[in-house]
Short mmCIF file of C-alpha atoms in Angstrom, two decimals:
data_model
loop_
_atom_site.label_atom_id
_atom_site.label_comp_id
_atom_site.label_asym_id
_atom_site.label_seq_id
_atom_site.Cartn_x
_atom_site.Cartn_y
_atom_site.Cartn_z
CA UNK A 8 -20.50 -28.60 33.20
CA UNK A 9 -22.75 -29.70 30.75
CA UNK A 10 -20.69 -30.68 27.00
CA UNK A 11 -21.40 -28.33 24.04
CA UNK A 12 -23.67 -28.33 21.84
CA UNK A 13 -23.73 -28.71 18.49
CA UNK A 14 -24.97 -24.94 17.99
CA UNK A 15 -21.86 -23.71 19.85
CA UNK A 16 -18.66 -25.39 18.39
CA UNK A 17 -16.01 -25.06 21.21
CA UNK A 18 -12.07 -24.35 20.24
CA UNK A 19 -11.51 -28.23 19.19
CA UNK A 20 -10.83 -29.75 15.77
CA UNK A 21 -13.99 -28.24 14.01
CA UNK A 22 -13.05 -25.01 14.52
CA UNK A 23 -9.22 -25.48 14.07
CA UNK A 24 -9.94 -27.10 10.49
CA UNK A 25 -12.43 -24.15 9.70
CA UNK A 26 -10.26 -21.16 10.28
CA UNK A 27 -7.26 -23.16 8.44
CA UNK A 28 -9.80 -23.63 5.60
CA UNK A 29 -10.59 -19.88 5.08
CA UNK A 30 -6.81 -19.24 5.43
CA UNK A 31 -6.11 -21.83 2.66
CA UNK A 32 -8.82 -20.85 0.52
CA UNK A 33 -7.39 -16.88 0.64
CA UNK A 34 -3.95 -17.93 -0.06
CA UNK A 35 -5.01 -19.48 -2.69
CA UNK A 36 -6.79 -16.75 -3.81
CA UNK A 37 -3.90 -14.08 -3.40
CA UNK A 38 -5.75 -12.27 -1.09
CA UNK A 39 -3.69 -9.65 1.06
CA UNK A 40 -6.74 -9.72 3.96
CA UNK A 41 -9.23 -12.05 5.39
CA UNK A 42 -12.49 -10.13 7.54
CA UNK A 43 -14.71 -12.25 9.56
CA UNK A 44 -17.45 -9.83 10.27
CA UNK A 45 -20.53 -11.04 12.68
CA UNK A 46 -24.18 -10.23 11.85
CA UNK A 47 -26.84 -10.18 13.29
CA UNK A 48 -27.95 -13.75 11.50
CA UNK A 49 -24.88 -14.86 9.70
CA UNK A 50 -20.53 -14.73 9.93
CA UNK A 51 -19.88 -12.89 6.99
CA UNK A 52 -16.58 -13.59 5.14
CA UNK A 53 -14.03 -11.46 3.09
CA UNK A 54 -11.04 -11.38 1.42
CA UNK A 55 -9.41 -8.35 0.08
CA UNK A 56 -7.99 -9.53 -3.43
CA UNK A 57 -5.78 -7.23 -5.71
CA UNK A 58 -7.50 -4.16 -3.08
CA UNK A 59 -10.75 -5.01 -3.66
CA UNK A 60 -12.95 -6.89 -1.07
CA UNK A 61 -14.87 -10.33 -2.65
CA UNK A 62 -17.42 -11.99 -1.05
CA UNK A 63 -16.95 -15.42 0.54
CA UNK A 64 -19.60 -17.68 2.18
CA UNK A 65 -21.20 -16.90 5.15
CA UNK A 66 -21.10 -19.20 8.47
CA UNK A 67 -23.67 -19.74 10.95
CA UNK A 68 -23.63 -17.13 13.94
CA UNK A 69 -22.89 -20.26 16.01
CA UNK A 70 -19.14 -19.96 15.03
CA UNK A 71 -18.71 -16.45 15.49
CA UNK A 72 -17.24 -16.53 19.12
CA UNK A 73 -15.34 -20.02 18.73
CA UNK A 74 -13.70 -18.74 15.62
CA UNK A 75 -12.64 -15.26 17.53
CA UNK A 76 -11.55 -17.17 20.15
CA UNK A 77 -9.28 -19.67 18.22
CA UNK A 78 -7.42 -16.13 16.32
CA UNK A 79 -7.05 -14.76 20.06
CA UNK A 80 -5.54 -18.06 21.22
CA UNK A 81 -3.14 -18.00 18.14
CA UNK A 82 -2.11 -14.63 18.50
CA UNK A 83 -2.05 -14.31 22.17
CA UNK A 84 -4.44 -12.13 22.92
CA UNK A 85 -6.48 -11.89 26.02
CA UNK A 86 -9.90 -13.81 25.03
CA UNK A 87 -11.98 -12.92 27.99
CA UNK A 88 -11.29 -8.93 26.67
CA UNK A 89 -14.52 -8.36 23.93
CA UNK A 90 -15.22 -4.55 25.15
CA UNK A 91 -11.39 -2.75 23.38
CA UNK A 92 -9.59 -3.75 20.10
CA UNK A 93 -6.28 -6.38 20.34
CA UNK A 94 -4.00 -7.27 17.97
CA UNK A 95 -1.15 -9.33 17.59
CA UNK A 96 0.38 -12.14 15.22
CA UNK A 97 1.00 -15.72 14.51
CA UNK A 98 2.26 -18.27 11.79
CA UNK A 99 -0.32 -19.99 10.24
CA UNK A 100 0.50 -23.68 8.26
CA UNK A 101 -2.57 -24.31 6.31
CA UNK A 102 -2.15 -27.98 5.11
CA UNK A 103 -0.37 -28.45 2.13
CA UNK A 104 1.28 -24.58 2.07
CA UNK A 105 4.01 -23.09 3.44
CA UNK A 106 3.98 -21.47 6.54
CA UNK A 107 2.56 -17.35 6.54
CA UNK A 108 2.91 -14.83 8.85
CA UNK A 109 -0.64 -13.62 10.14
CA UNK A 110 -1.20 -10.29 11.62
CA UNK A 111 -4.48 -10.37 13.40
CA UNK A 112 -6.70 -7.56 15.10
CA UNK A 113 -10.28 -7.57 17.00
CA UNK A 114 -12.52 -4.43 16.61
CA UNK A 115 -15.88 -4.41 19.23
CA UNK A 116 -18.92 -3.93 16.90
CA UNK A 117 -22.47 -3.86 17.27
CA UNK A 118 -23.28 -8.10 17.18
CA UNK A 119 -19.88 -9.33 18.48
CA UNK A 120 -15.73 -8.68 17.61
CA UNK A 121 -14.99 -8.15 13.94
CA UNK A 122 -11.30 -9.79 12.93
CA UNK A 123 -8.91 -9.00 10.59
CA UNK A 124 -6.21 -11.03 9.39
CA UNK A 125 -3.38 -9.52 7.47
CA UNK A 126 -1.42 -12.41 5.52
CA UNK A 127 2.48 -11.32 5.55
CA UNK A 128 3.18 -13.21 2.38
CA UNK A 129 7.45 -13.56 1.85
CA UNK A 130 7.86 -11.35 -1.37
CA UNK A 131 10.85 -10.64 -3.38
CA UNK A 132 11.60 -7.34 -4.64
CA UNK A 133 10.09 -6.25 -7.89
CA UNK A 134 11.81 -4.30 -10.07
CA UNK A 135 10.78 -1.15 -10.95
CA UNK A 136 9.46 -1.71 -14.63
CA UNK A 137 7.53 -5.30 -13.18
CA UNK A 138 5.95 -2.88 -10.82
CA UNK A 139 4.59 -0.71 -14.14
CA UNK A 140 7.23 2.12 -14.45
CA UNK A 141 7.84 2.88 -18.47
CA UNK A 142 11.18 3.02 -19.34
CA UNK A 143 11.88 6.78 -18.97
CA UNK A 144 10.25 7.09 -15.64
CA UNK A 145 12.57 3.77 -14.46
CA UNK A 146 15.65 5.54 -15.98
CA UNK A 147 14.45 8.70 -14.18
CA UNK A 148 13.92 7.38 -10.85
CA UNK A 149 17.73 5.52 -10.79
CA UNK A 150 19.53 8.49 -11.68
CA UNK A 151 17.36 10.13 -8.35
CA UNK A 152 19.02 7.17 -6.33
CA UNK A 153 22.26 7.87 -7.37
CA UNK A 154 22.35 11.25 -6.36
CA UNK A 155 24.41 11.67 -2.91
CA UNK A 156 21.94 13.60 -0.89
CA UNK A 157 18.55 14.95 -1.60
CA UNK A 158 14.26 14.19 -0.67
CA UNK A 159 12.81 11.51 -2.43
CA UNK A 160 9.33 10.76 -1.88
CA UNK A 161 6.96 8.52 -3.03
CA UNK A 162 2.81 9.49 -2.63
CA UNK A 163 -0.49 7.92 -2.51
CA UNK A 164 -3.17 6.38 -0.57
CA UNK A 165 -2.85 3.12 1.84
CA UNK A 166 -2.34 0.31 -0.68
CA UNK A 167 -1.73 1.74 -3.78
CA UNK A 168 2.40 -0.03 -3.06
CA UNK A 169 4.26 3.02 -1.97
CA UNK A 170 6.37 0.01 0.04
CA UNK A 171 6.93 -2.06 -3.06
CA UNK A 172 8.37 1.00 -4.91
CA UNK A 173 10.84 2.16 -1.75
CA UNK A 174 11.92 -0.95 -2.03
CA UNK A 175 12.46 -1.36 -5.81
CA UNK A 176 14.57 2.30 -5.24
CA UNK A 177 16.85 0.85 -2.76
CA UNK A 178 17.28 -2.64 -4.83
CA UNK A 179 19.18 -0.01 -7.11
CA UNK A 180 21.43 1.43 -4.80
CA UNK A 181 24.75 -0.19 -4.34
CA UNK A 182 25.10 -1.20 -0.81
CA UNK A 183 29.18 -2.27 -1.09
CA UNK A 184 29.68 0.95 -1.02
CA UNK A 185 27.08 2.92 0.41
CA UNK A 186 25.37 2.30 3.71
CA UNK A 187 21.98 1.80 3.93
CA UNK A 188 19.50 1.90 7.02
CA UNK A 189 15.46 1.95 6.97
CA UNK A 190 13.17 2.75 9.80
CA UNK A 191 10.17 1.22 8.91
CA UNK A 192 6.55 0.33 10.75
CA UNK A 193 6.57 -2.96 10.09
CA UNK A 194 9.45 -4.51 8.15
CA UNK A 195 7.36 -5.87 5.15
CA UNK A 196 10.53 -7.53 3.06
CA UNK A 197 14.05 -8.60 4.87
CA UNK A 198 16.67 -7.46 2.29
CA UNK A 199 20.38 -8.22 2.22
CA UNK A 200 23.12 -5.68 2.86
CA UNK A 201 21.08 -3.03 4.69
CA UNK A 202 20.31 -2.63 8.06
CA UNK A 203 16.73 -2.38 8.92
CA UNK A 204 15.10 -1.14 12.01
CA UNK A 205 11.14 -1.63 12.93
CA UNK A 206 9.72 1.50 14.64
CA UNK A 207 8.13 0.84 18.55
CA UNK A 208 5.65 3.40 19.63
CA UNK A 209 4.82 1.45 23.24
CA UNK A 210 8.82 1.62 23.94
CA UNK A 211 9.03 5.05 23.13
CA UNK A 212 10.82 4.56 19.40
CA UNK A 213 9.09 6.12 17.08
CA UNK A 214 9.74 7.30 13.71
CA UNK A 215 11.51 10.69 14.59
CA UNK A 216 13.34 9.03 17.24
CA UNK A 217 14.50 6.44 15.05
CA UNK A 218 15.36 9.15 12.80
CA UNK A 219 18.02 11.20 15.19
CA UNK A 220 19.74 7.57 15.73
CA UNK A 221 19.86 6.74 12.37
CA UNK A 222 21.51 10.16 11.60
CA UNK A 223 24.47 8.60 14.18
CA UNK A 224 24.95 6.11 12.10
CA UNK A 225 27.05 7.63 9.11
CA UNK A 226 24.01 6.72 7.05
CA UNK A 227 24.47 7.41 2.92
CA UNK A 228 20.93 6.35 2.64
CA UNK A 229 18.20 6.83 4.93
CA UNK A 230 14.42 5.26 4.13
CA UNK A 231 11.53 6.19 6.58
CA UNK A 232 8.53 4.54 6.29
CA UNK A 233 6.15 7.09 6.77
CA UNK A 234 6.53 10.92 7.49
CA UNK A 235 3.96 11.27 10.17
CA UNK A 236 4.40 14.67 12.10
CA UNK A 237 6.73 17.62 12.17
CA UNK A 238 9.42 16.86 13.95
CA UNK A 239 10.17 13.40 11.82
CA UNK A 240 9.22 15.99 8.36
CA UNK A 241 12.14 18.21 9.62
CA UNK A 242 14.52 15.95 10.46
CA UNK A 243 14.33 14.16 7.07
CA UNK A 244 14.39 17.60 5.11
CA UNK A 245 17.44 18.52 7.13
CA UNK A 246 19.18 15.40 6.67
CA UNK A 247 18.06 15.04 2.38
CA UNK A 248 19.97 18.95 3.03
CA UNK A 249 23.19 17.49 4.86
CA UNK A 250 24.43 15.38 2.36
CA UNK A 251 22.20 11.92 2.95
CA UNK A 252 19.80 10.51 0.80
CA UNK A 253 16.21 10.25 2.36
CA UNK A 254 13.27 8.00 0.84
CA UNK A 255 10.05 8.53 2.31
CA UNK A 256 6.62 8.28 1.79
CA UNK A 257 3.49 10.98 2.06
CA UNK A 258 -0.14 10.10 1.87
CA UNK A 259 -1.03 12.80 -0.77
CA UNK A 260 -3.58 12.72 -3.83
CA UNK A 261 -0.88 14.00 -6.32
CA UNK A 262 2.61 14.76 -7.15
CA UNK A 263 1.77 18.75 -7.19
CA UNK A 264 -0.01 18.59 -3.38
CA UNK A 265 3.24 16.69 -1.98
CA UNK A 266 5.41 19.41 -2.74
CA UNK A 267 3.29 21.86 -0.70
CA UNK A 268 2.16 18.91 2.30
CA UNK A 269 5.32 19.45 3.82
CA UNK A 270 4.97 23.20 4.20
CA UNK A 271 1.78 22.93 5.12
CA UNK A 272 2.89 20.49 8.04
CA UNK A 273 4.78 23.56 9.13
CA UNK A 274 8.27 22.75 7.43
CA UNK A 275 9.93 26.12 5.75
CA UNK A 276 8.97 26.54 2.16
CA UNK A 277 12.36 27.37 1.74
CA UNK A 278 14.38 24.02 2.90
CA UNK A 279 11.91 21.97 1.14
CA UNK A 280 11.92 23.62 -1.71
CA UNK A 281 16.21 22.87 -1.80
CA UNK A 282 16.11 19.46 -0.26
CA UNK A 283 13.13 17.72 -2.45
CA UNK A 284 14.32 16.19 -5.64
CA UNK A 285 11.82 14.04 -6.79
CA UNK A 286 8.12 13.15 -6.60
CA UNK A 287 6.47 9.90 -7.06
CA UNK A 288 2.77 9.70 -7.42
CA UNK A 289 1.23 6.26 -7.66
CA UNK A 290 -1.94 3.93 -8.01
CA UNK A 291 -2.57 0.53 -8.50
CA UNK A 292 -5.14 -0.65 -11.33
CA UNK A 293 -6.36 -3.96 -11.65
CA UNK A 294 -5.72 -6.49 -14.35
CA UNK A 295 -8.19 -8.01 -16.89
CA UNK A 296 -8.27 -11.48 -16.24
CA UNK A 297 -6.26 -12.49 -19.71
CA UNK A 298 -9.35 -15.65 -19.44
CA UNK A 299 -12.26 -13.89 -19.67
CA UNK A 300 -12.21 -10.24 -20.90
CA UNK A 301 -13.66 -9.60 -24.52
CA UNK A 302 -12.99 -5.98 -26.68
CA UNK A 303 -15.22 -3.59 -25.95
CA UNK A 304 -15.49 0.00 -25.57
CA UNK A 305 -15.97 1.83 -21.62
CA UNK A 306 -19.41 2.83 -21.02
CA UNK A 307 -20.29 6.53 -22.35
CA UNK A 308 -21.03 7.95 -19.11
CA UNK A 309 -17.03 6.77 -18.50
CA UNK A 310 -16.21 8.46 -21.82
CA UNK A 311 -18.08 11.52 -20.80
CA UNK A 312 -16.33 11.75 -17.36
CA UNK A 313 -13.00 12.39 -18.90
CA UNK A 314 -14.29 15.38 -21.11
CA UNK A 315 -12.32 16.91 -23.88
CA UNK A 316 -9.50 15.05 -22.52
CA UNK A 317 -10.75 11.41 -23.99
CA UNK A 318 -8.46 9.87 -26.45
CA UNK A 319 -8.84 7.23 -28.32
CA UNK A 320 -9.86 3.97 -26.61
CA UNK A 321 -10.59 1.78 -29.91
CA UNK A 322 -7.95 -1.03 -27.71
CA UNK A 323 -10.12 -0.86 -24.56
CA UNK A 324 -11.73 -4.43 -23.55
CA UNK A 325 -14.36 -5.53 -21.06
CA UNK A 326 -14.23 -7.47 -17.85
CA UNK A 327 -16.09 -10.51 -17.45
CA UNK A 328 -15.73 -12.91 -14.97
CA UNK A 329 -15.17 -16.79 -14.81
CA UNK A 330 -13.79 -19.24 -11.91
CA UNK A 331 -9.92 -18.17 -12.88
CA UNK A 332 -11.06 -14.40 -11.76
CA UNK A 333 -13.26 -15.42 -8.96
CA UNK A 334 -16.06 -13.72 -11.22
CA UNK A 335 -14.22 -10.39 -11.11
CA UNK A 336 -13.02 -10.00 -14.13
CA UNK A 337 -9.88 -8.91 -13.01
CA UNK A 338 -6.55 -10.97 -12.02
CA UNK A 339 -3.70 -9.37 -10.73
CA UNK A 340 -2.56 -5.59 -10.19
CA UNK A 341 0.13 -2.98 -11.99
CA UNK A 342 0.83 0.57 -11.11
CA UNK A 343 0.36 3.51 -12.62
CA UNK A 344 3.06 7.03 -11.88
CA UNK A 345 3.47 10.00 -12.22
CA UNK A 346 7.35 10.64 -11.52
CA UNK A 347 8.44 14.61 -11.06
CA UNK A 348 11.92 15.81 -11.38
CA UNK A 349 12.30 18.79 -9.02
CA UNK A 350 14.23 21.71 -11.17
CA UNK A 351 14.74 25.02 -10.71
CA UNK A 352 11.11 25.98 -12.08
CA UNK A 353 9.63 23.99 -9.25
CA UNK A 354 11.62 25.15 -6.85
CA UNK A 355 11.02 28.99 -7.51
CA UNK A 356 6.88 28.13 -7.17
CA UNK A 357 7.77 26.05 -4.16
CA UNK A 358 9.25 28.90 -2.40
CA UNK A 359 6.96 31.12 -3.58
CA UNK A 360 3.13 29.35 -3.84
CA UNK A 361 0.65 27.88 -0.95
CA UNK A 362 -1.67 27.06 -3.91
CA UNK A 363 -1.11 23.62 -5.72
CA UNK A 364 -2.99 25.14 -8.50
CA UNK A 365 0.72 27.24 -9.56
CA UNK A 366 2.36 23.80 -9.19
CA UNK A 367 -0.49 22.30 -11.18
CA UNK A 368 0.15 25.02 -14.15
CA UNK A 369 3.94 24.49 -14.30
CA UNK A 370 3.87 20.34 -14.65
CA UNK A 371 1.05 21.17 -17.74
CA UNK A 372 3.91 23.44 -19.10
CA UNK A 373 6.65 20.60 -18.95
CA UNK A 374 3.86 18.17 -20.36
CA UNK A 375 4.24 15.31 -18.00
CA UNK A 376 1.66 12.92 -17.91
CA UNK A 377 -0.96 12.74 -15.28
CA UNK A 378 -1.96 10.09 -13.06
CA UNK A 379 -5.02 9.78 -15.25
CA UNK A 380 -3.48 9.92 -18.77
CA UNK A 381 -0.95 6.94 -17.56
CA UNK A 382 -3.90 4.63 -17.18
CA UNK A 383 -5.36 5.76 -20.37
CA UNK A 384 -2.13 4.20 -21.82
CA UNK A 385 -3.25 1.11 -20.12
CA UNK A 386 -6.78 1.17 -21.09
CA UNK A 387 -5.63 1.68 -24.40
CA UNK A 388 -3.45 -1.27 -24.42
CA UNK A 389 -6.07 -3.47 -22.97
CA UNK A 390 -4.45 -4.24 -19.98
CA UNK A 391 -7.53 -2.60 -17.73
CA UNK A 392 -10.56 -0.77 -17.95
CA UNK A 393 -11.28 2.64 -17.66
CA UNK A 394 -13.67 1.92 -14.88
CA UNK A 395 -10.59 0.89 -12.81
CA UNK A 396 -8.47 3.84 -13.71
CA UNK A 397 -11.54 6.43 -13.10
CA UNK A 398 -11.82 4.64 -9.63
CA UNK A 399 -8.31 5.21 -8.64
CA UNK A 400 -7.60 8.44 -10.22
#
């Protein structure tokens, strides 16, 4: 067999040291996500920092099918498959940093197998005003978790921290005297004095599964991770009716369109209506870089964008971009919520809407601050731009 080349690097120490290299590099850079992504003439690399992807360098296509090979190897994956998407995981010690959890998975594309690599970095729970609650809607949502029984649920697109929030909610519940169990797909954060259960679709547990045996469990709280389908939706109303607590999340644009997504997912208007008491909507916003970013005021076709609605941004300031940033101009990530007591008001239109329009009109009535006027505050401050909260809102 004739040795390899130096075009071809084989799985040996020049490919090891070059896969722990980009791992090292995006720790260090806080990214959640690394993409190796072959071209045509290049490898290109990614990282997904603070949700947005940022460029790396590129690789020769030489590496492209050592590299995808080494991942397989590490997460056991069949590397003679390249025709159907694996995934699995692995623990990664780049040198010099603690050990991280790595979930990996291979997607067939036009000039060879894309990877991902999703970097389980240990976290501690935030508390709710770290996360970027104000102080009413923090004091709002503990009195929610202190109620015996009752819907809670928590909205917004993948990665805008719907987890991080559950699991500031259930840091303020007091598990000495209340019993706690999650079902969640996958356990992000380990936390003490709960029981927590990881869904298994291939053995048959899934989420409403999990559900009915959680229900055996004289559960006082319950936290789902997701409510994907009917059956798991009607379950959790049922149970939030019965005297337990539920905590779930809905991927949903706004506070006013969750109230009506479970209806619409074929759940009576009626039980929803009595067993929902609160609504979180959430984003996250990125962070000026405190290095870098100068005053200045958003562009005016930003300005124009927001209508008769602009206030006053005379605090606003401008990203920039140095080496602390990575040239983004941006460093870090809050949230921004919109947290909806459900009273009788919005249980009447519950019962007796299908638009989100009626919902829509009583929230303006209560005056309770949109997504989009939250981040305002923040633009305000100078804490982001109002390109950032225009993207996410």
């Amino acid at each position: 067999m004739p040795a390899p080349t130096q075009q071809t690097p084989r799985i040996g120490g020049e490919v090891i040291r070059l896969l722990d290299n980009i791992l090292a590099k995006a720790l260090d850079a806080r990214a959640s996500d690394v993409h190796v992504e072959p071209k045509e003439h290049l490898v290109r690399i990614r990282f997904r920092v603070d949700g947005v992807m940022v460029e790396q360098r590129t690789l020769p296509t030489s590496y492209a099918a050592s590299l995808l090979s080494r991942i397989k190897v590490l997460a056991k994956m069949d590397i003679a498959e390249k025709r159907l998407p694996q995934d699995g995981t692995f623990k990664a010690e780049p040198e010099g940093r603690a050990p991280v959890a790595v979930r990996a998975s291979t997607f067939p594309s036009v000039w060879g197998e894309k990877a991902v690599l999703r970097l389980l970095v240990g976290a501690a729970v935030m508390p709710l005003q770290e996360l970027g609650c104000s102080l009413y809607q923090s004091d709002t949502l503990r009195r929610l978790v202190q109620r015996p029984g009752g819907l809670l649920l928590v909205t917004g697109p993948t990665g805008s921290g719907k987890t991080s929030t559950l699991y500031a909610l259930l840091d303020e519940v007091d598990t000495e005297v209340r019993n706690v169990v999650t079902l969640e797909d996958p356990i992000e954060v380990e936390l003490n004095g709960i029981t927590q259960g990881q869904v298994h679709p291939k053995a048959g547990f899934d989420f409403s599964r999990g559900l009915r045996a959680i229900l055996r469990q004289d559960p006082d709280v319950i936290l789902v991770g997701e409510m994907r389908d009917l059956e798991t939706a009607n379950i959790a109303v049922q149970a939030g009716l019965t005297g337990h607590l539920v905590l779930s999340t809905l991927h949903t644009n706004s506070a006013a369109e969750t109230m009506l997504r479970l209806v619409d997912m074929g759940v009576e208007a009626y039980t929803v209506a009595n067993a929902l008491i609160g609504v979180v909507a959430q984003r996250l916003v990125r962070t000026l870089c405190h290095k870098c970013s100068t005053p200045g005021q958003p562009p005016a076709h930003e300005m124009a964008e927001l209508g008769p609605f602009a206030l006053d941004l005379t605090g606003a300031r401008q990203a920039v971009g140095c080496e602390f940033c990575m040239g983004t101009g941006y460093r870090g990530r809050t949230g921004i919520y919109d947290v909806v007591v459900i009273d009788e008001d919005l249980r009447t239109v519950i019962k007796s809407t299908k638009s989100t329009k009626d919902i829509k009109e009583v929230l303006r009535q209560k005056q309770l601050p949109t997504l989009r006027e939250t981040g305002l505050e923040l633009v305000q401050s100078g804490l982001t731009t109002l390109t950032e909260v225009l993207r996410v809102t």
